[in-house]
mmCIF file of C-alpha atoms in Angstrom:
data_model
loop_
_atom_site.group_PDB
_atom_site.id
_atom_site.type_symbol
_atom_site.label_atom_id
_atom_site.label_comp_id
_atom_site.label_asym_id
_atom_site.label_seq_id
_atom_site.Cartn_x
_atom_site.Cartn_y
_atom_site.Cartn_z
ATOM 1 C CA ARG A 1 13.682 -5.883 13.272
ATOM 2 C CA GLU A 2 14.967 -3.667 10.506
ATOM 3 C CA ALA A 3 14.295 0.053 10.495
ATOM 4 C CA ALA A 4 11.109 1.365 8.981
ATOM 5 C CA GLY A 5 10.412 4.773 7.496
ATOM 6 C CA LEU A 6 8.113 7.049 5.551
ATOM 7 C CA LEU A 7 8.126 8.499 2.077
ATOM 8 C CA HIS A 8 5.748 11.214 0.858
ATOM 9 C CA THR A 9 4.884 11.574 -2.825
ATOM 10 C CA GLN A 10 2.266 13.755 -4.432
ATOM 11 C CA VAL A 11 0.240 12.687 -7.446
ATOM 12 C CA GLU A 12 -1.523 15.354 -9.473
ATOM 13 C CA ALA A 13 -4.417 14.085 -11.563
ATOM 14 C CA PHE A 14 -4.150 15.806 -14.936
ATOM 15 C CA ARG A 15 -6.441 13.378 -16.729
ATOM 16 C CA PRO A 16 -9.204 10.955 -15.790
ATOM 17 C CA ARG A 17 -8.151 7.426 -14.797
ATOM 18 C CA TYR A 18 -9.626 5.936 -17.957
ATOM 19 C CA LYS A 19 -7.163 8.020 -20.025
ATOM 20 C CA LEU A 20 -4.065 6.922 -18.107
ATOM 21 C CA ARG A 21 -1.346 5.094 -19.983
ATOM 22 C CA TRP A 22 -1.040 2.166 -17.576
ATOM 23 C CA SER A 23 2.150 0.124 -17.428
ATOM 24 C CA VAL A 24 2.004 -3.560 -18.356
ATOM 25 C CA ASP A 25 2.110 -4.489 -14.649
ATOM 26 C CA ALA A 26 -0.757 -2.176 -13.681
ATOM 27 C CA MET A 27 -2.799 -3.418 -16.668
ATOM 28 C CA ARG A 28 -2.186 -6.985 -15.492
ATOM 29 C CA MET A 29 -3.519 -6.076 -12.044
ATOM 30 C CA LEU A 30 -6.605 -4.518 -13.595
ATOM 31 C CA ALA A 31 -7.193 -7.609 -15.762
ATOM 32 C CA VAL A 32 -6.965 -10.388 -13.172
ATOM 33 C CA PRO A 33 -9.365 -11.231 -10.324
ATOM 34 C CA ASN A 34 -9.071 -9.295 -7.062
ATOM 35 C CA ALA A 35 -9.934 -10.449 -3.534
ATOM 36 C CA GLY A 36 -12.932 -8.134 -3.590
ATOM 37 C CA GLY A 37 -13.948 -4.799 -2.251
ATOM 38 C CA SER A 38 -13.368 -1.494 -4.005
ATOM 39 C CA SER A 39 -9.581 -1.561 -3.897
ATOM 40 C CA LEU A 40 -8.645 -2.648 -7.418
ATOM 41 C CA GLN A 41 -7.948 0.804 -8.860
ATOM 42 C CA SER A 42 -6.078 1.916 -5.714
ATOM 43 C CA GLU A 43 -3.866 -1.153 -5.977
ATOM 44 C CA ALA A 44 -3.247 -0.720 -9.717
ATOM 45 C CA LEU A 45 -2.393 2.955 -9.221
ATOM 46 C CA SER A 46 -0.058 1.990 -6.369
ATOM 47 C CA CYS A 47 1.693 -0.480 -8.665
ATOM 48 C CA GLU A 48 1.955 2.222 -11.336
ATOM 49 C CA VAL A 49 3.436 4.795 -8.945
ATOM 50 C CA LEU A 50 6.030 2.359 -7.548
ATOM 51 C CA ALA A 51 7.032 1.364 -11.082
ATOM 52 C CA ARG A 52 7.378 4.943 -12.305
ATOM 53 C CA LEU A 53 9.188 6.223 -9.213
ATOM 54 C CA PHE A 54 11.423 3.268 -8.385
ATOM 55 C CA GLY A 55 11.352 0.864 -11.326
ATOM 56 C CA SER A 56 9.519 -1.875 -9.419
ATOM 57 C CA ARG A 57 8.226 -4.923 -11.303
ATOM 58 C CA LEU A 58 5.095 -6.845 -10.420
ATOM 59 C CA VAL A 59 5.778 -10.431 -9.297
ATOM 60 C CA MET A 60 2.446 -11.694 -7.953
ATOM 61 C CA THR A 61 -1.015 -10.214 -7.623
ATOM 62 C CA GLU A 62 -3.267 -10.546 -4.589
ATOM 63 C CA MET A 63 -4.931 -13.747 -5.812
ATOM 64 C CA GLU A 64 -1.621 -15.347 -6.847
ATOM 65 C CA LEU A 65 -0.223 -15.131 -3.311
ATOM 66 C CA ASP A 66 -1.079 -18.162 -1.134
ATOM 67 C CA TYR A 67 -1.389 -18.167 2.670
ATOM 68 C CA PHE A 68 -2.126 -20.411 5.596
ATOM 69 C CA SER A 69 -5.885 -20.555 6.126
ATOM 70 C CA GLY A 70 -7.404 -17.504 7.815
ATOM 71 C CA SER A 71 -4.378 -15.245 7.334
ATOM 72 C CA LYS A 72 -4.403 -11.537 6.566
ATOM 73 C CA ILE A 73 -3.304 -10.965 2.978
ATOM 74 C CA THR A 74 -1.005 -8.668 1.017
ATOM 75 C CA ASP A 75 -2.245 -6.845 -2.081
ATOM 76 C CA TYR A 76 0.673 -7.672 -4.379
ATOM 77 C CA SER A 77 4.398 -8.327 -4.490
ATOM 78 C CA VAL A 78 7.082 -6.612 -6.544
ATOM 79 C CA THR A 79 10.803 -6.616 -7.035
ATOM 80 C CA LEU A 80 12.156 -3.303 -5.818
ATOM 81 C CA PHE A 81 15.882 -2.608 -6.062
ATOM 82 C CA GLU A 82 16.377 -6.349 -6.709
ATOM 83 C CA HIS A 83 14.530 -7.350 -3.511
ATOM 84 C CA ALA A 84 11.173 -9.060 -3.132
ATOM 85 C CA VAL A 85 8.757 -6.690 -1.410
ATOM 86 C CA GLY A 86 5.124 -7.119 -0.393
ATOM 87 C CA VAL A 87 2.784 -4.177 -0.869
ATOM 88 C CA SER A 88 -0.393 -3.464 1.064
ATOM 89 C CA VAL A 89 -2.554 -0.596 -0.130
ATOM 90 C CA THR A 90 -5.157 1.357 1.814
ATOM 91 C CA ARG A 91 -6.981 4.662 1.674
ATOM 92 C CA ALA A 92 -7.192 7.097 4.583
ATOM 93 C CA ILE A 93 -9.906 9.309 3.222
ATOM 94 C CA ASN A 94 -12.837 10.789 5.134
ATOM 95 C CA TRP A 95 -15.398 11.960 2.587
ATOM 96 C CA PRO A 96 -16.414 14.398 1.452
ATOM 97 C CA THR A 97 -14.341 17.147 3.045
ATOM 98 C CA PHE A 98 -13.471 15.997 6.545
ATOM 99 C CA ALA A 99 -9.835 16.057 7.595
ATOM 100 C CA LEU A 100 -8.328 12.776 8.738
ATOM 101 C CA GLN A 101 -8.564 12.643 12.518
ATOM 102 C CA PRO A 102 -5.503 11.527 14.527
ATOM 103 C CA ALA A 103 -7.382 8.685 16.241
ATOM 104 C CA ASP A 104 -8.619 7.380 12.876
ATOM 105 C CA ALA A 105 -5.107 7.586 11.409
ATOM 106 C CA TYR A 106 -3.594 5.732 14.368
ATOM 107 C CA ARG A 107 -6.264 3.013 14.263
ATOM 108 C CA LEU A 108 -5.813 2.499 10.504
ATOM 109 C CA LEU A 109 -2.006 2.385 10.686
ATOM 110 C CA PHE A 110 -1.958 0.031 13.666
ATOM 111 C CA LYS A 111 -4.454 -2.345 12.020
ATOM 112 C CA LYS A 112 -2.671 -2.352 8.652
ATOM 113 C CA LEU A 113 0.849 -2.681 10.090
ATOM 114 C CA ARG A 114 -0.242 -5.637 12.252
ATOM 115 C CA ALA A 115 -1.853 -7.223 9.184
ATOM 116 C CA ILE A 116 1.431 -6.838 7.298
ATOM 117 C CA GLN A 117 3.258 -8.783 10.016
ATOM 118 C CA ILE A 118 0.640 -11.548 9.935
ATOM 119 C CA SER A 119 0.618 -11.873 6.146
ATOM 120 C CA SER A 120 4.440 -11.892 6.027
ATOM 121 C CA ARG A 121 4.524 -14.805 8.491
ATOM 122 C CA ASN A 122 1.810 -16.749 6.687
ATOM 123 C CA VAL A 123 2.529 -16.330 2.986
ATOM 124 C CA LEU A 124 3.409 -19.699 1.438
ATOM 125 C CA ASN A 125 4.676 -19.037 -2.080
ATOM 126 C CA MET A 126 6.705 -15.845 -1.677
ATOM 127 C CA ARG A 127 9.380 -14.555 0.668
ATOM 128 C CA TRP A 128 10.042 -10.889 1.131
ATOM 129 C CA ARG A 129 12.233 -9.055 3.608
ATOM 130 C CA LYS A 130 9.979 -6.030 3.803
ATOM 131 C CA GLN A 131 6.502 -4.855 3.050
ATOM 132 C CA VAL A 132 5.401 -1.403 2.006
ATOM 133 C CA LEU A 133 2.191 0.076 3.339
ATOM 134 C CA HIS A 134 1.007 2.406 0.596
ATOM 135 C CA VAL A 135 -1.569 4.827 2.007
ATOM 136 C CA TRP A 136 -3.574 7.100 -0.268
ATOM 137 C CA VAL A 137 -4.720 10.373 1.291
ATOM 138 C CA ARG A 138 -6.597 13.355 -0.080
ATOM 139 C CA THR A 139 -4.495 16.225 1.282
ATOM 140 C CA TYR A 140 -1.015 17.056 2.468
ATOM 141 C CA ARG A 141 -2.447 17.742 5.931
ATOM 142 C CA ASP A 142 -3.870 14.210 6.042
ATOM 143 C CA ALA A 143 -0.405 12.896 5.130
ATOM 144 C CA GLN A 144 1.074 14.900 8.000
ATOM 145 C CA THR A 145 -1.518 13.461 10.388
ATOM 146 C CA LEU A 146 -0.559 9.950 9.280
ATOM 147 C CA GLU A 147 3.121 10.727 9.777
ATOM 148 C CA GLU A 148 2.495 12.073 13.275
ATOM 149 C CA GLN A 149 0.473 9.006 14.226
ATOM 150 C CA TYR A 150 3.005 6.651 12.635
ATOM 151 C CA ALA A 151 5.609 8.004 15.062
ATOM 152 C CA ALA A 152 3.308 7.024 17.937
ATOM 153 C CA ILE A 153 2.953 3.398 16.783
ATOM 154 C CA PRO A 154 5.135 1.045 18.876
ATOM 155 C CA PRO A 155 8.402 0.104 17.098
ATOM 156 C CA GLU A 156 7.550 -3.605 17.216
ATOM 157 C CA VAL A 157 4.462 -2.865 15.109
ATOM 158 C CA ARG A 158 6.213 -0.492 12.675
ATOM 159 C CA GLY A 159 9.056 -2.846 11.810
ATOM 160 C CA ASN A 160 8.576 -5.832 9.569
#
């Protein structure tokens, strides 16, 4: 398996989401059907951040990706530095003011990283070498907790 790693970024909200100037790719994500749940805005914002930071381009949305029956799924795929990359988005937020607990962080990371491996094996209409797990957190301390727990995840689960 190839090496895996972490990247921290901080997003400051200077205006409400409805006033954001979304990129074409993020607007496309917001306009097409989603697999359900309350993840649409998290996924669109993830797409926006990757585009602004790294110049990624949306290839397929969640509902455009096809899988073997019963598979875990990936939220979207992009080209990033000329490579196809899958992106899974999650939130590690304990509301309203509770800090993310190490056991919760470990459980979330383990579950999501395993799901990435399953969806990568089972996707039918896309091939990527890597997937990104984009985790939204509320505080820098929560990000540190995730990083600490990520280091404790077995290497065969971290790599993809």
